[in-house]
Coordinates of C-alpha atoms and ligand atoms in Angstrom, one line a residue:
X1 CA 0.0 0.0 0.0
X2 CA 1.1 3.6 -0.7
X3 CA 1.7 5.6 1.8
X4 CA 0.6 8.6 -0.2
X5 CA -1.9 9.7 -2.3
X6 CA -1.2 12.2 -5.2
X7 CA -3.9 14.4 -6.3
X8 CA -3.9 16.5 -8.7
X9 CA -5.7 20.4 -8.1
X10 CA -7.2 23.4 -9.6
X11 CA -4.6 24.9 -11.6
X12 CA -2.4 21.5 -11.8
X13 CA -1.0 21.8 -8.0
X14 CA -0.3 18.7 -6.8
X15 CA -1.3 17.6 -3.2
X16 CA -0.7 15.2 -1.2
X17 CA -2.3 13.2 1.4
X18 CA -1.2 10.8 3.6
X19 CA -2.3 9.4 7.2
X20 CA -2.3 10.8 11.0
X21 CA -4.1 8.0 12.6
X22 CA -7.1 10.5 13.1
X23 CA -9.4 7.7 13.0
X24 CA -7.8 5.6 15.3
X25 CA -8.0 7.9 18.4
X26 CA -12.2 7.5 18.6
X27 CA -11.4 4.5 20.4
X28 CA -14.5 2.7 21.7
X29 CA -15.3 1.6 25.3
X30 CA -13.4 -1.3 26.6
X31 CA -14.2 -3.0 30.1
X32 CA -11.4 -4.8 31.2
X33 CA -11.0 -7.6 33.5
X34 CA -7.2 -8.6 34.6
X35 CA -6.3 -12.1 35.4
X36 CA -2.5 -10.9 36.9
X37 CA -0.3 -14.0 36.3
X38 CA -2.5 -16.4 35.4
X39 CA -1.8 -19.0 33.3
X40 CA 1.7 -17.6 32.8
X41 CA 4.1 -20.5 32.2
X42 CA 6.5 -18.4 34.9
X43 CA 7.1 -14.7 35.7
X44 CA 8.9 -13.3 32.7
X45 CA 11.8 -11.3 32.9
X46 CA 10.3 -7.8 32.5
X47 CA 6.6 -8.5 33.7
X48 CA 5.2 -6.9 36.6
X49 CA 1.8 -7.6 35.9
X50 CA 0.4 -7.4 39.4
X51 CA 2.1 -3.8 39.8
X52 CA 0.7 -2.6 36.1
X53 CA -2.8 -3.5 36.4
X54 CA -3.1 -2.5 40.1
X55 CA -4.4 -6.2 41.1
X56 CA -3.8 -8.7 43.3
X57 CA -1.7 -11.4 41.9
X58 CA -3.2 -14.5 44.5
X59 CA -6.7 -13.1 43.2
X60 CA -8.9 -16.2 42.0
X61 CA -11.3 -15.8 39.1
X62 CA -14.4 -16.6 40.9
X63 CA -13.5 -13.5 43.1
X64 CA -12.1 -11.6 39.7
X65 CA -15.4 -12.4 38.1
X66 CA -17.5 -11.6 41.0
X67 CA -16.0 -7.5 41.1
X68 CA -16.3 -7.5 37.1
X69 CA -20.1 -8.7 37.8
X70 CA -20.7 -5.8 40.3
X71 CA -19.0 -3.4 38.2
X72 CA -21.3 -3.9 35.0
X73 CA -24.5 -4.5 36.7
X74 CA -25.4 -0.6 36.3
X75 CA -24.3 -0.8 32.4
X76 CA -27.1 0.1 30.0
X77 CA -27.4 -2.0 27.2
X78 CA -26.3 -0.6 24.0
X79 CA -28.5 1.1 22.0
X80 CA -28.4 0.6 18.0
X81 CA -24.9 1.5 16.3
X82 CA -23.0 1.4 20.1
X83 CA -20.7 -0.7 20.5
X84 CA -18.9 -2.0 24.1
X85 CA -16.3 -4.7 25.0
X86 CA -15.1 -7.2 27.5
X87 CA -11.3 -7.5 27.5
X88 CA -9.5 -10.4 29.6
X89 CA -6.0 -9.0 30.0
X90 CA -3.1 -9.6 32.1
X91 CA -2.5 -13.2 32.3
X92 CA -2.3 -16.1 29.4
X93 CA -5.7 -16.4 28.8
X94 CA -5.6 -19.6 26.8
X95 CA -3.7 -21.6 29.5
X96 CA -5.9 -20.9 32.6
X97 CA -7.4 -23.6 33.9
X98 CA -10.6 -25.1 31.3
X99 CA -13.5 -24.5 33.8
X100 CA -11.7 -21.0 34.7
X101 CA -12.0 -20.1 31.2
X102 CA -15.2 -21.8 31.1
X103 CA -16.1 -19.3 34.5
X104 CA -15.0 -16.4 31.9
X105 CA -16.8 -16.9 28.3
X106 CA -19.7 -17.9 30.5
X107 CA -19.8 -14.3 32.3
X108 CA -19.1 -12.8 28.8
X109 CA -22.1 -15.2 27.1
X110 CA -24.2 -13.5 29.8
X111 CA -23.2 -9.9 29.4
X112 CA -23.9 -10.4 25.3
X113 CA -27.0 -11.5 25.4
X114 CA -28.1 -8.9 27.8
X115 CA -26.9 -6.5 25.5
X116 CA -24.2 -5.0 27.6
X117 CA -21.1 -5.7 25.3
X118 CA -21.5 -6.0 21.9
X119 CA -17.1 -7.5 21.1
X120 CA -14.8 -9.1 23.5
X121 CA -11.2 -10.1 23.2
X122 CA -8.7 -11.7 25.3
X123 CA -4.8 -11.4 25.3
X124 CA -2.5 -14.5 25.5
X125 CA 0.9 -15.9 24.4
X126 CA 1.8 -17.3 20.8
X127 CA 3.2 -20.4 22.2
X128 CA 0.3 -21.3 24.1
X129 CA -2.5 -21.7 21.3
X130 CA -3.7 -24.7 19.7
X131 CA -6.6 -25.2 17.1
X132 CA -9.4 -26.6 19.7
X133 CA -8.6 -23.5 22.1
X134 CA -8.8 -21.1 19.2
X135 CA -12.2 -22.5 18.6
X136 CA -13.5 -22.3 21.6
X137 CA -13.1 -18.5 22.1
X138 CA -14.6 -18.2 18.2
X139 CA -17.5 -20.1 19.0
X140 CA -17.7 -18.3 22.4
X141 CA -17.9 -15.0 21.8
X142 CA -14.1 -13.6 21.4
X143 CA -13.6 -11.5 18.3
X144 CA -10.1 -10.7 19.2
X145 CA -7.3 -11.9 20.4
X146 CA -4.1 -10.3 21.6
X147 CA -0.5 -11.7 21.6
X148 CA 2.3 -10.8 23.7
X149 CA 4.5 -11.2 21.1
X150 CA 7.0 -8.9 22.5
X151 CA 9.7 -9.5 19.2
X152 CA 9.9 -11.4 16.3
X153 CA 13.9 -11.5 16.5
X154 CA 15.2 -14.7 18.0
X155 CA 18.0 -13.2 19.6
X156 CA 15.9 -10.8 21.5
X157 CA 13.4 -13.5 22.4
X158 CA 16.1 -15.7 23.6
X159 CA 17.7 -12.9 25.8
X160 CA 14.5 -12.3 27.5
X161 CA 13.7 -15.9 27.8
X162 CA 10.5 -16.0 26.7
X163 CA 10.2 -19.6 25.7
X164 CA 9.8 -19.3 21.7
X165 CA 11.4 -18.0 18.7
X166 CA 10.5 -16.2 15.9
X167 CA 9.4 -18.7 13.6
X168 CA 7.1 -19.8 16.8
X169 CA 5.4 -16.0 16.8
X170 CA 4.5 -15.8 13.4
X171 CA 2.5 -18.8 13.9
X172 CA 0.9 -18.0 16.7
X173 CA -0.6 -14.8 14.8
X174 CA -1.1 -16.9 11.8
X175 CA -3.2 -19.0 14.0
X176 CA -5.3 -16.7 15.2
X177 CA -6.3 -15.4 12.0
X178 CA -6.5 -18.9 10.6
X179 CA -9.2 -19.3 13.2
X180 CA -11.1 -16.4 11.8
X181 CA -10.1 -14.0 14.9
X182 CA -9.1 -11.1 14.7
X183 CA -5.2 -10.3 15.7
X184 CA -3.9 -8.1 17.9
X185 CA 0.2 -7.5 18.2
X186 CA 1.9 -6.4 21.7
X187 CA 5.7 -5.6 21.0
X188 CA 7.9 -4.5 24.0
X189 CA 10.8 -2.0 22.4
X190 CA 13.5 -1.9 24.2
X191 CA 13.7 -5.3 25.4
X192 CA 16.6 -7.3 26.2
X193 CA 18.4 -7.2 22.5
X194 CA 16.3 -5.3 20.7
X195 CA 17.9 -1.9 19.3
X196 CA 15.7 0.7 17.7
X197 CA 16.5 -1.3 14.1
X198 CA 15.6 -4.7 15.6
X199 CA 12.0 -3.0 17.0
X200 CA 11.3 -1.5 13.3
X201 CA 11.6 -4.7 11.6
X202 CA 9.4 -6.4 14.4
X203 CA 6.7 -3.8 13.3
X204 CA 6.9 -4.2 9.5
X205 CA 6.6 -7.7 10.3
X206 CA 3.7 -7.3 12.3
X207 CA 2.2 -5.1 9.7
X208 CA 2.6 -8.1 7.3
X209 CA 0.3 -10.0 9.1
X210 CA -2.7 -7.5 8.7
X211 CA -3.2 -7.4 12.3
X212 CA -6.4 -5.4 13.6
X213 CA -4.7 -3.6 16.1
X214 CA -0.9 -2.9 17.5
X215 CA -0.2 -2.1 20.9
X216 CA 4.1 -0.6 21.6
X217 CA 5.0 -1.3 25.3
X218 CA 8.4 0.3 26.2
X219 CA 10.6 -1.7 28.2
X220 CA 10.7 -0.1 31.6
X221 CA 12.2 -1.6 34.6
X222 CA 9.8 -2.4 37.4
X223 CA 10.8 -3.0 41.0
X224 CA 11.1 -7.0 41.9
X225 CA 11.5 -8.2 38.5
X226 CA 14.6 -10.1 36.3
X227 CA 15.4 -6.9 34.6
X228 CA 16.0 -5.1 37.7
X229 CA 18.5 -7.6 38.8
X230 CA 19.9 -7.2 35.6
X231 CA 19.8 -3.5 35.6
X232 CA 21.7 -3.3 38.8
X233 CA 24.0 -5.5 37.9
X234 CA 25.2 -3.8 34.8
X235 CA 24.2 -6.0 31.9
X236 CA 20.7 -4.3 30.9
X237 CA 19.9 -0.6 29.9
X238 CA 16.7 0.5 28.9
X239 CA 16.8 3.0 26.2
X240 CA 16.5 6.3 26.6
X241 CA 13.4 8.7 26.4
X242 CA 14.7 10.5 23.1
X243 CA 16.0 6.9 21.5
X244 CA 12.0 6.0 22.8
X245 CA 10.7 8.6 21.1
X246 CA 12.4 8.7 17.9
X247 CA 11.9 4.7 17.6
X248 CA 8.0 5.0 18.2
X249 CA 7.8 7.8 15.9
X250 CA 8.9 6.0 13.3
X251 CA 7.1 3.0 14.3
X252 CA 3.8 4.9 14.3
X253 CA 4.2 6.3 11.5
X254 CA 4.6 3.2 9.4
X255 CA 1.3 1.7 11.3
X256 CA -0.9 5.0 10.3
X257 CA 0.3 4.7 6.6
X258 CA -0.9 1.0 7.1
X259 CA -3.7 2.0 8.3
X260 CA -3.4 -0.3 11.6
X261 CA -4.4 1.4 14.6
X262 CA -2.1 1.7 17.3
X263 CA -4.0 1.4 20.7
X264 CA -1.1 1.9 23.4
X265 CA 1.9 3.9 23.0
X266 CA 3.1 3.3 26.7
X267 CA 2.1 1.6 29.9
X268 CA -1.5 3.1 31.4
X269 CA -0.4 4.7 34.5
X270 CA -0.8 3.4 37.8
X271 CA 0.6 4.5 40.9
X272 CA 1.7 1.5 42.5
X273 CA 3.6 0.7 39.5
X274 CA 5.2 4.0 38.7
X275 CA 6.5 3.7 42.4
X276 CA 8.1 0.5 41.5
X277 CA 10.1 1.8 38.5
X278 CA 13.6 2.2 39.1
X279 CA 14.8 3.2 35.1
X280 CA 13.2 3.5 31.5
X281 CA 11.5 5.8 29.6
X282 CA 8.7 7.2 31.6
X283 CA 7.0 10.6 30.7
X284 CA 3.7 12.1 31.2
X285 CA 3.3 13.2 28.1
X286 CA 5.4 10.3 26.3
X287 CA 2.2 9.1 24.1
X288 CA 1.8 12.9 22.6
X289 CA 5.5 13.5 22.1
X290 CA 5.7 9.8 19.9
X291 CA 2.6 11.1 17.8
X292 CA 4.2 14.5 17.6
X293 CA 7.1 12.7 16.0
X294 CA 5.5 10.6 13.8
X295 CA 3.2 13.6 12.6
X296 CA 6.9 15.3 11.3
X297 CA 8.1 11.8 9.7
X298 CA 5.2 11.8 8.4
X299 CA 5.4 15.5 6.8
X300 CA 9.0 15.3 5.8
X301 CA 8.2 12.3 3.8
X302 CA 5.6 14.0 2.0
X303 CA 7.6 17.6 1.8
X304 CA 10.4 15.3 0.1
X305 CA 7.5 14.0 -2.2
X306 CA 5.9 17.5 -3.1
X307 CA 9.5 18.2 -4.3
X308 CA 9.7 22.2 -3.1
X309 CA 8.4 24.5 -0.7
X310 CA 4.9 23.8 0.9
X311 CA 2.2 25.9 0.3
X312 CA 0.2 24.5 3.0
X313 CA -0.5 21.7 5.1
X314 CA -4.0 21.0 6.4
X315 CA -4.4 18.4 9.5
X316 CA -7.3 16.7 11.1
X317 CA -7.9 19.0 14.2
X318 CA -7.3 16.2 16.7
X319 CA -3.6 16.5 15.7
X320 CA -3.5 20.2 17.2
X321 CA -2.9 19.2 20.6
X322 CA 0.6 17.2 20.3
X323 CA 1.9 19.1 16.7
X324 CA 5.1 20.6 18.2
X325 CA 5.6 18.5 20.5
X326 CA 6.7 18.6 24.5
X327 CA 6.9 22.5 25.1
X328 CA 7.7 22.8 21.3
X329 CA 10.7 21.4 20.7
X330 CA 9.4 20.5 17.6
X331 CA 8.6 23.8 16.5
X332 CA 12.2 24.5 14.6
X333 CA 11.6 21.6 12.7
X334 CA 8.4 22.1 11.2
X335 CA 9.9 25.7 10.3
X336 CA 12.7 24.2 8.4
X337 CA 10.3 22.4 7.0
X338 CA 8.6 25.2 5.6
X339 CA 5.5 24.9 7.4
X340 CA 5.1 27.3 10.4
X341 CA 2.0 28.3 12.5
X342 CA 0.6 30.1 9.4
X343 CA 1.1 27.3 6.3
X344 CA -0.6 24.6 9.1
X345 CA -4.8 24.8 9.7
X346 CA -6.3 22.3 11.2
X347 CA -10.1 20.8 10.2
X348 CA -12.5 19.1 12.2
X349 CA -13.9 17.1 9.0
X350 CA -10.5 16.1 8.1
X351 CA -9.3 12.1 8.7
X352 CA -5.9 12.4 6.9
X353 CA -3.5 15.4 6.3
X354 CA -3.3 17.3 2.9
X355 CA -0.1 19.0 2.0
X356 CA -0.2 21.1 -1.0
Ligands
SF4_401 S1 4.7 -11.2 30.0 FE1 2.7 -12.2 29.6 S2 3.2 -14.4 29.8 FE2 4.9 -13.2 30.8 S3 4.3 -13.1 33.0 FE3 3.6 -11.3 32.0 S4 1.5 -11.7 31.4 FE4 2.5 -13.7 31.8

């Protein structure tokens, strides 16, 4: 697929337009419910799921299920062209215990038919799939399923002993669409072995395999786990903020021009886990400062493309917020670029940029 499309005018000017991801930020409602942990073959080296979800790890499902039940009770059912959905994170959702999962699609089965949730999906590992499990969560309900991928490169995968290679990834996601699910890819930059070059192949190999969503986790090194042995000890470094930045931008630019929303940029806050961190690329503002960048890669590409000066560049207006970047240190760029604050309007009607 192009990245751009060339249009040609009044008067012969050429424009071009090309993606922001505009589309992709009306995100719909999600309800999650974690499962910390469970059926995780072990702890793995960077995983603090406990900390990151803000749950208790010895939690059973009955008692998981039991607060998700209270906490939808008050839900209205969706009314026509609304759409909600049930999301088992956390754990590895197709290796919990059969009449746990059982305990799960049955609670979901009830929620659809009431009308409460209208899509649910489920994340789990790419090594722990198999045909009759993939057809149980397609015939019960599960439109989605998430993989923890984390890499695609062997030696990274092998550093952070996760258990599989490669070759083992891709068929996990090839599975899941095989099965008639729909794919979601979770890759952790940063990781042990993977360099910013190693992280963009991972995502144009994800992109290869049409997935329906992406989510980017950067490595960050939480209190109590492998890493942070590791870290103290001298043999791991996460990257740094600008090397995080830079890498995502890239990265999500390559997924808007793909079309392929991106639905996480960084880990959700919470404060337990934030606590815990003792290194890695943490900002406040770290999600708008990657779409800031990937909205100039984005532009220069296109600039190069026009082939001289731009006249003007018209965005969606939910790219106003993040353009320059943190406290605009973005701004000199977009100026060399020829585009400052009076070549750039922004349009509420407008899904995808148009340079001309
Ligand atoms: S990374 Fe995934 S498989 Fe590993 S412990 Fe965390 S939730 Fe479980």
């Amino acid at each position: 697929m192009s990245r751009f499309t060339c249009l040609s005018g009044q008067n012969g000017v050429e424009h071009i337009r090309f993606r922001t991801g505009a589309k992709q930020r009306r995100a719909q409602r999600i309800i999650p419910v974690f499962l910390p942990f469970l059926g995780c073959p072990g702890h793995c080296v960077f995983c603090a799921q406990d900390r990151q979800t803000g749950k208790n790890a010895s939690q059973g499902v009955a008692s998981i299920l039991s607060e998700a039940r209270a906490a939808t009770a008050l839900l209205a059912p969706c009314g026509p062209g609304q759409s909600r959905e049930l999301a088992f994170y956390g754990g590895t959702f197709t290796a919990i215990p059969a009449e746990d999962r059982r305990a799960c699609l049955d609670f979901l089965a009830t929620l659809r038919q009431e009308g409460r949730v209208t899509l649910a999906r489920c994340s789990t590992r790419p090594d722990a799939l198999s045909p009759s499990v993939l057809d149980e969560l397609s015939a019960n309900g599960i439109d989605l399923v998430e993989l923890g991928i984390q890499s695609f490169n062997d030696k990274a995968l092998d550093l952070s002993r996760r258990g599989y290679d490669g070759r083992a990834a891709m068929g996990g996601c090839r599975a899941v669409r095989d099965a008639g699910l729909k794919l979601g890819v979770q890759l952790l930059p940063g990781m042990p072995g993977c360099s910013p070059e190693v992280f963009l192949d991972d995502v144009r190999r994800a992109l290869d395999l049409a997935p329906a969503c992406l989510r980017f986790y950067p490595c960050l090194v939480p209190e109590g786990t492998t890493l942070a042995r590791w870290f103290r000890e001298g043999s791991f470094s996460p990257w740094t903020l600008e090397e995080t930045v830079r890498a995502l931008g890239e990265a999500l630019n390559l997924a808007w021009q793909a079309d392929v929303p991106v639905i996480r940029l960084s880990v959700a806050p919470e404060p337990a886990f934030d606590a815990s961190l003792l290194a890695g690329p943490r900002h406040p503002a770290l999600g708008a400062m990657i779409q800031a960048q990937a909205l100039l890669t984005a532009a220069t590409d296109a600039v190069a493309r026009l082939g001289r000066t731009p006249r003007r560049l018209l965005l969606p207006r939910s790219c106003q917020g993040f353009l320059y970047g943190d406290r605009g240190s973005l701004k000199e760029r977009w100026l060399e670029l020829g585009l400052g604050p009076g070549r750039v309007v922004f349009d509420r009607n407008a899904d995808q940029a148009d340079l001309c």
